PDB file of C-alpha atoms and ligand atoms in Angstrom:
ATOM      1  CA  MET O   1     -23.137  19.009 -58.142  1.00  0.00           C
ATOM      2  CA  ARG O   2     -26.619  18.054 -56.957  1.00  0.00           C
ATOM      3  CA  THR O   3     -28.080  21.354 -55.835  1.00  0.00           C
ATOM      4  CA  PRO O   4     -28.822  24.549 -57.771  1.00  0.00           C
ATOM      5  CA  GLU O   5     -26.348  26.378 -55.474  1.00  0.00           C
ATOM      6  CA  GLY O   6     -23.605  23.943 -56.471  1.00  0.00           C
ATOM      7  CA  LEU O   7     -23.720  25.302 -60.002  1.00  0.00           C
ATOM      8  CA  GLY O   8     -23.170  28.901 -58.994  1.00  0.00           C
ATOM      9  CA  ASP O   9     -19.417  29.103 -59.183  1.00  0.00           C
ATOM     10  CA  LEU O  10     -18.584  26.572 -61.865  1.00  0.00           C
ATOM     11  CA  ASP O  11     -16.630  27.930 -64.833  1.00  0.00           C
ATOM     12  CA  GLY O  12     -17.644  24.959 -66.937  1.00  0.00           C
ATOM     13  CA  LEU O  13     -20.135  22.142 -66.578  1.00  0.00           C
ATOM     14  CA  VAL O  14     -20.003  18.572 -67.863  1.00  0.00           C
ATOM     15  CA  ILE O  15     -23.287  16.764 -68.396  1.00  0.00           C
ATOM     16  CA  PRO O  16     -22.043  13.178 -68.582  1.00  0.00           C
ATOM     17  CA  GLY O  17     -23.274   9.996 -70.170  1.00  0.00           C
ATOM     18  CA  GLY O  18     -25.700   7.645 -68.530  1.00  0.00           C
ATOM     19  CA  GLU O  19     -29.380   7.431 -69.278  1.00  0.00           C
ATOM     20  CA  SER O  20     -30.893  10.630 -70.593  1.00  0.00           C
ATOM     21  CA  THR O  21     -34.367   9.884 -69.206  1.00  0.00           C
ATOM     22  CA  THR O  22     -32.901   9.265 -65.729  1.00  0.00           C
ATOM     23  CA  ILE O  23     -30.723  12.384 -65.823  1.00  0.00           C
ATOM     24  CA  ALA O  24     -33.716  14.442 -67.020  1.00  0.00           C
ATOM     25  CA  LYS O  25     -35.749  13.165 -64.068  1.00  0.00           C
ATOM     26  CA  GLY O  26     -32.893  13.981 -61.697  1.00  0.00           C
ATOM     27  CA  ILE O  27     -32.664  17.533 -63.059  1.00  0.00           C
ATOM     28  CA  GLU O  28     -36.391  17.882 -62.563  1.00  0.00           C
ATOM     29  CA  SER O  29     -36.581  16.449 -59.050  1.00  0.00           C
ATOM     30  CA  ALA O  30     -33.564  18.437 -57.827  1.00  0.00           C
ATOM     31  CA  GLY O  31     -34.937  21.606 -59.432  1.00  0.00           C
ATOM     32  CA  LEU O  32     -31.721  22.147 -61.359  1.00  0.00           C
ATOM     33  CA  GLU O  33     -33.124  23.511 -64.600  1.00  0.00           C
ATOM     34  CA  PRO O  34     -33.112  27.249 -63.698  1.00  0.00           C
ATOM     35  CA  ALA O  35     -29.507  26.991 -62.502  1.00  0.00           C
ATOM     36  CA  LEU O  36     -28.519  25.152 -65.691  1.00  0.00           C
ATOM     37  CA  ARG O  37     -30.185  27.865 -67.772  1.00  0.00           C
ATOM     38  CA  ALA O  38     -28.464  30.582 -65.752  1.00  0.00           C
ATOM     39  CA  HIS O  39     -25.096  28.859 -66.270  1.00  0.00           C
ATOM     40  CA  HIS O  40     -25.671  28.634 -70.009  1.00  0.00           C
ATOM     41  CA  GLY O  41     -27.179  32.130 -70.219  1.00  0.00           C
ATOM     42  CA  SER O  42     -24.164  33.704 -68.534  1.00  0.00           C
ATOM     43  CA  GLY O  43     -21.890  32.303 -71.237  1.00  0.00           C
ATOM     44  CA  ARG O  44     -20.231  29.605 -69.175  1.00  0.00           C
ATOM     45  CA  PRO O  45     -19.438  26.528 -71.261  1.00  0.00           C
ATOM     46  CA  ILE O  46     -21.119  23.140 -71.135  1.00  0.00           C
ATOM     47  CA  LEU O  47     -19.782  19.798 -72.349  1.00  0.00           C
ATOM     48  CA  GLY O  48     -22.446  17.161 -72.975  1.00  0.00           C
ATOM     49  CA  THR O  49     -21.302  13.627 -73.657  1.00  0.00           C
ATOM     50  CA  CYS O  50     -23.595  10.895 -74.958  1.00  0.00           C
ATOM     51  CA  ALA O  51     -26.744  11.166 -72.784  1.00  0.00           C
ATOM     52  CA  GLY O  52     -25.430  14.654 -71.959  1.00  0.00           C
ATOM     53  CA  MET O  53     -25.538  15.512 -75.663  1.00  0.00           C
ATOM     54  CA  ILE O  54     -29.164  14.346 -75.788  1.00  0.00           C
ATOM     55  CA  LEU O  55     -30.018  16.559 -72.807  1.00  0.00           C
ATOM     56  CA  CYS O  56     -28.504  19.609 -74.521  1.00  0.00           C
ATOM     57  CA  ASP O  57     -30.606  19.105 -77.657  1.00  0.00           C
ATOM     58  CA  ALA O  58     -33.663  21.052 -78.785  1.00  0.00           C
ATOM     59  CA  GLU O  59     -36.096  18.528 -77.323  1.00  0.00           C
ATOM     60  CA  HIS O  60     -34.565  18.745 -73.853  1.00  0.00           C
ATOM     61  CA  LEU O  61     -32.700  21.766 -72.445  1.00  0.00           C
ATOM     62  CA  GLY O  62     -32.446  23.401 -75.874  1.00  0.00           C
ATOM     63  CA  PHE O  63     -28.813  24.486 -75.501  1.00  0.00           C
ATOM     64  CA  LEU O  64     -28.146  23.128 -79.003  1.00  0.00           C
ATOM     65  CA  ASP O  65     -30.205  23.979 -82.063  1.00  0.00           C
ATOM     66  CA  ALA O  66     -30.051  20.316 -82.979  1.00  0.00           C
ATOM     67  CA  THR O  67     -31.876  17.086 -82.391  1.00  0.00           C
ATOM     68  CA  ALA O  68     -30.107  13.998 -81.164  1.00  0.00           C
ATOM     69  CA  ARG O  69     -31.433  10.564 -82.002  1.00  0.00           C
ATOM     70  CA  ARG O  70     -31.126   8.176 -79.072  1.00  0.00           C
ATOM     71  CA  ASN O  71     -29.476   4.777 -79.532  1.00  0.00           C
ATOM     72  CA  ALA O  72     -29.009   5.789 -83.142  1.00  0.00           C
ATOM     73  CA  PHE O  73     -26.321   3.281 -84.022  1.00  0.00           C
ATOM     74  CA  GLY O  74     -28.690   0.450 -83.167  1.00  0.00           C
ATOM     75  CA  ARG O  75     -29.361  -1.522 -80.058  1.00  0.00           C
ATOM     76  CA  GLN O  76     -27.611  -4.614 -81.350  1.00  0.00           C
ATOM     77  CA  LEU O  77     -24.388  -2.753 -81.806  1.00  0.00           C
ATOM     78  CA  GLN O  78     -24.482  -1.524 -78.234  1.00  0.00           C
ATOM     79  CA  SER O  79     -20.935  -0.339 -78.109  1.00  0.00           C
ATOM     80  CA  PHE O  80     -18.000   0.061 -80.431  1.00  0.00           C
ATOM     81  CA  GLU O  81     -14.853   2.071 -80.931  1.00  0.00           C
ATOM     82  CA  ALA O  82     -13.828   4.106 -83.935  1.00  0.00           C
ATOM     83  CA  ASP O  83     -11.026   6.412 -85.004  1.00  0.00           C
ATOM     84  CA  LEU O  84     -12.401   9.848 -85.762  1.00  0.00           C
ATOM     85  CA  ALA O  85     -11.040  12.911 -87.469  1.00  0.00           C
ATOM     86  CA  ILE O  86     -11.944  15.797 -85.173  1.00  0.00           C
ATOM     87  CA  GLU O  87     -11.707  19.443 -86.133  1.00  0.00           C
ATOM     88  CA  GLY O  88      -9.251  21.354 -84.006  1.00  0.00           C
ATOM     89  CA  ILE O  89      -7.239  18.538 -82.419  1.00  0.00           C
ATOM     90  CA  GLY O  90      -4.621  17.964 -85.106  1.00  0.00           C
ATOM     91  CA  ASP O  91      -4.184  15.259 -87.723  1.00  0.00           C
ATOM     92  CA  GLU O  92      -3.924  12.273 -85.411  1.00  0.00           C
ATOM     93  CA  PRO O  93      -7.346  10.545 -85.260  1.00  0.00           C
ATOM     94  CA  LEU O  94      -9.149  10.316 -81.940  1.00  0.00           C
ATOM     95  CA  ARG O  95     -10.070   6.878 -80.645  1.00  0.00           C
ATOM     96  CA  ALA O  96     -13.704   7.204 -79.624  1.00  0.00           C
ATOM     97  CA  VAL O  97     -15.776   4.866 -77.446  1.00  0.00           C
ATOM     98  CA  PHE O  98     -19.471   4.728 -78.296  1.00  0.00           C
ATOM     99  CA  ILE O  99     -21.951   3.151 -75.859  1.00  0.00           C
ATOM    100  CA  ARG O 100     -25.567   3.040 -77.066  1.00  0.00           C
ATOM    101  CA  ALA O 101     -24.694   6.335 -78.596  1.00  0.00           C
ATOM    102  CA  PRO O 102     -26.863   8.976 -80.219  1.00  0.00           C
ATOM    103  CA  TRP O 103     -26.061  10.907 -83.353  1.00  0.00           C
ATOM    104  CA  ILE O 104     -27.157  14.370 -84.450  1.00  0.00           C
ATOM    105  CA  GLU O 105     -30.126  13.956 -86.724  1.00  0.00           C
ATOM    106  CA  ARG O 106     -30.992  17.589 -87.419  1.00  0.00           C
ATOM    107  CA  ARG O 107     -29.026  20.742 -86.823  1.00  0.00           C
ATOM    108  CA  GLY O 108     -29.430  24.446 -87.368  1.00  0.00           C
ATOM    109  CA  PRO O 109     -26.910  26.596 -89.257  1.00  0.00           C
ATOM    110  CA  GLY O 110     -25.193  27.687 -86.026  1.00  0.00           C
ATOM    111  CA  VAL O 111     -24.160  24.164 -85.131  1.00  0.00           C
ATOM    112  CA  GLU O 112     -20.641  23.332 -86.201  1.00  0.00           C
ATOM    113  CA  VAL O 113     -19.824  19.675 -86.871  1.00  0.00           C
ATOM    114  CA  LEU O 114     -16.401  18.788 -85.456  1.00  0.00           C
ATOM    115  CA  GLY O 115     -16.541  15.102 -86.264  1.00  0.00           C
ATOM    116  CA  SER O 116     -18.720  12.470 -87.887  1.00  0.00           C
ATOM    117  CA  HIS O 117     -18.969   8.704 -87.972  1.00  0.00           C
ATOM    118  CA  GLU O 118     -20.463   6.962 -91.012  1.00  0.00           C
ATOM    119  CA  GLY O 119     -21.744  10.316 -92.191  1.00  0.00           C
ATOM    120  CA  HIS O 120     -23.530  11.178 -88.946  1.00  0.00           C
ATOM    121  CA  PRO O 121     -22.372  14.103 -86.792  1.00  0.00           C
ATOM    122  CA  VAL O 122     -21.040  12.806 -83.449  1.00  0.00           C
ATOM    123  CA  ALA O 123     -19.122  15.846 -82.201  1.00  0.00           C
ATOM    124  CA  VAL O 124     -20.652  19.309 -82.457  1.00  0.00           C
ATOM    125  CA  ARG O 125     -20.252  22.780 -81.080  1.00  0.00           C
ATOM    126  CA  GLU O 126     -22.596  25.732 -80.906  1.00  0.00           C
ATOM    127  CA  GLY O 127     -21.249  28.793 -79.146  1.00  0.00           C
ATOM    128  CA  THR O 128     -20.351  27.752 -75.609  1.00  0.00           C
ATOM    129  CA  VAL O 129     -21.798  24.242 -75.914  1.00  0.00           C
ATOM    130  CA  LEU O 130     -19.647  21.291 -76.944  1.00  0.00           C
ATOM    131  CA  ALA O 131     -21.163  17.834 -77.308  1.00  0.00           C
ATOM    132  CA  SER O 132     -20.035  14.367 -78.248  1.00  0.00           C
ATOM    133  CA  ALA O 133     -21.932  11.151 -78.878  1.00  0.00           C
ATOM    134  CA  PHE O 134     -18.888   9.224 -77.638  1.00  0.00           C
ATOM    135  CA  HIS O 135     -17.235   9.070 -74.212  1.00  0.00           C
ATOM    136  CA  PRO O 136     -14.007  11.106 -74.290  1.00  0.00           C
ATOM    137  CA  GLU O 137     -13.412  10.278 -70.602  1.00  0.00           C
ATOM    138  CA  LEU O 138     -12.958   6.570 -71.354  1.00  0.00           C
ATOM    139  CA  THR O 139      -9.678   6.918 -73.215  1.00  0.00           C
ATOM    140  CA  ASP O 140      -6.354   8.445 -72.215  1.00  0.00           C
ATOM    141  CA  ASP O 141      -6.443  10.969 -75.044  1.00  0.00           C
ATOM    142  CA  PRO O 142      -7.063  14.418 -73.521  1.00  0.00           C
ATOM    143  CA  ARG O 143      -7.524  16.302 -76.797  1.00  0.00           C
ATOM    144  CA  PHE O 144     -11.316  16.493 -76.817  1.00  0.00           C
ATOM    145  CA  HIS O 145     -11.380  17.765 -73.246  1.00  0.00           C
ATOM    146  CA  ALA O 146      -8.671  20.240 -74.246  1.00  0.00           C
ATOM    147  CA  ILE O 147     -11.137  21.832 -76.696  1.00  0.00           C
ATOM    148  CA  PHE O 148     -13.545  22.242 -73.796  1.00  0.00           C
ATOM    149  CA  MET O 149     -10.893  23.604 -71.444  1.00  0.00           C
ATOM    150  CA  ALA O 150      -9.941  26.204 -74.069  1.00  0.00           C
ATOM    151  CA  MET O 151     -13.609  27.225 -74.296  1.00  0.00           C
ATOM    152  CA  VAL O 152     -13.782  27.536 -70.489  1.00  0.00           C
ATOM    153  CA  THR O 153     -10.600  29.616 -70.336  1.00  0.00           C
ATOM    154  CA  ALA O 154     -11.864  31.913 -73.095  1.00  0.00           C
ATOM    155  CA  ALA O 155     -15.227  32.355 -71.358  1.00  0.00           C
ATOM    156  CA  ARG O 156     -13.532  33.181 -68.062  1.00  0.00           C
ATOM    157  CA  GLU O 157     -11.354  35.707 -69.844  1.00  0.00           C
ATOM    158  CA  ARG O 158     -14.425  37.304 -71.444  1.00  0.00           C
ATOM    159  CA  ALA O 159     -16.186  37.495 -68.072  1.00  0.00           C
ATOM    160  CA  ARG O 160     -13.124  39.086 -66.488  1.00  0.00           C
ATOM    161  CA  GLU O 161     -12.893  41.701 -69.254  1.00  0.00           C
ATOM    162  CA  GLU O 162     -16.597  42.497 -68.902  1.00  0.00           C
ATOM    163  CA  ALA O 163     -16.265  42.868 -65.141  1.00  0.00           C
ATOM    164  CA  ALA O 164     -13.316  45.255 -65.600  1.00  0.00           C
ATOM    165  CA  ARG O 165     -15.222  47.435 -68.021  1.00  0.00           C
TER     166      ARG O 165
HETATM  167  N1  LIG B   1     -28.543   5.456 -74.713  1.00  0.00           N
HETATM  168  C1  LIG B   1     -28.428   6.388 -73.638  1.00  0.00           C
HETATM  169  C2  LIG B   1     -29.572   7.402 -73.644  1.00  0.00           C
HETATM  170  O1  LIG B   1     -30.369   7.371 -74.520  1.00  0.00           O
HETATM  171  C3  LIG B   1     -27.107   7.099 -73.697  1.00  0.00           C
HETATM  172  C4  LIG B   1     -25.988   6.155 -73.425  1.00  0.00           C
HETATM  173  C5  LIG B   1     -24.769   6.794 -72.881  1.00  0.00           C
HETATM  174  O2  LIG B   1     -24.790   7.890 -72.318  1.00  0.00           O
HETATM  175  N2  LIG B   1     -23.674   6.065 -72.953  1.00  0.00           N
HETATM  176  O3  LIG B   1     -29.674   8.195 -72.758  1.00  0.00           O
END
């Protein structure tokens, strides 16, 4: 998805990890921001992982009433793995891979914390936006993505009901 048109018929959108400054520049140069806002505004879900979480925060696209702190776990500890308890995926902890990861520094009352590491929120949800500081795509465990897929299915269902009304 590199053009605004490419966003038009997506039920859900993943803003992946990488470098938030680079992705922000790409969004700007490709003129994607209005299409991203339209996607979000129409109630279609967004999953932001790592840099994607940063881009969803209040200082970037503003899809989350929260502020992410970049490279929050320290530059020296560039990457690490941890077992996290995550709300809504059952009792078995989730192995999470962190790579120069952010954490959520500030959040409004509408932001639900699904998981934390060392007391810092690293998985959050606000309405149709789900975000993680870790990379759920780097392990074989599908449970975090399953939360997102359930959000996408529910949103599609809502849209279908509205259209039928
Ligand atoms: N540190 C990166 C940033 O600030 C995020 C790293 C990642 O996405 N793995 O954008």
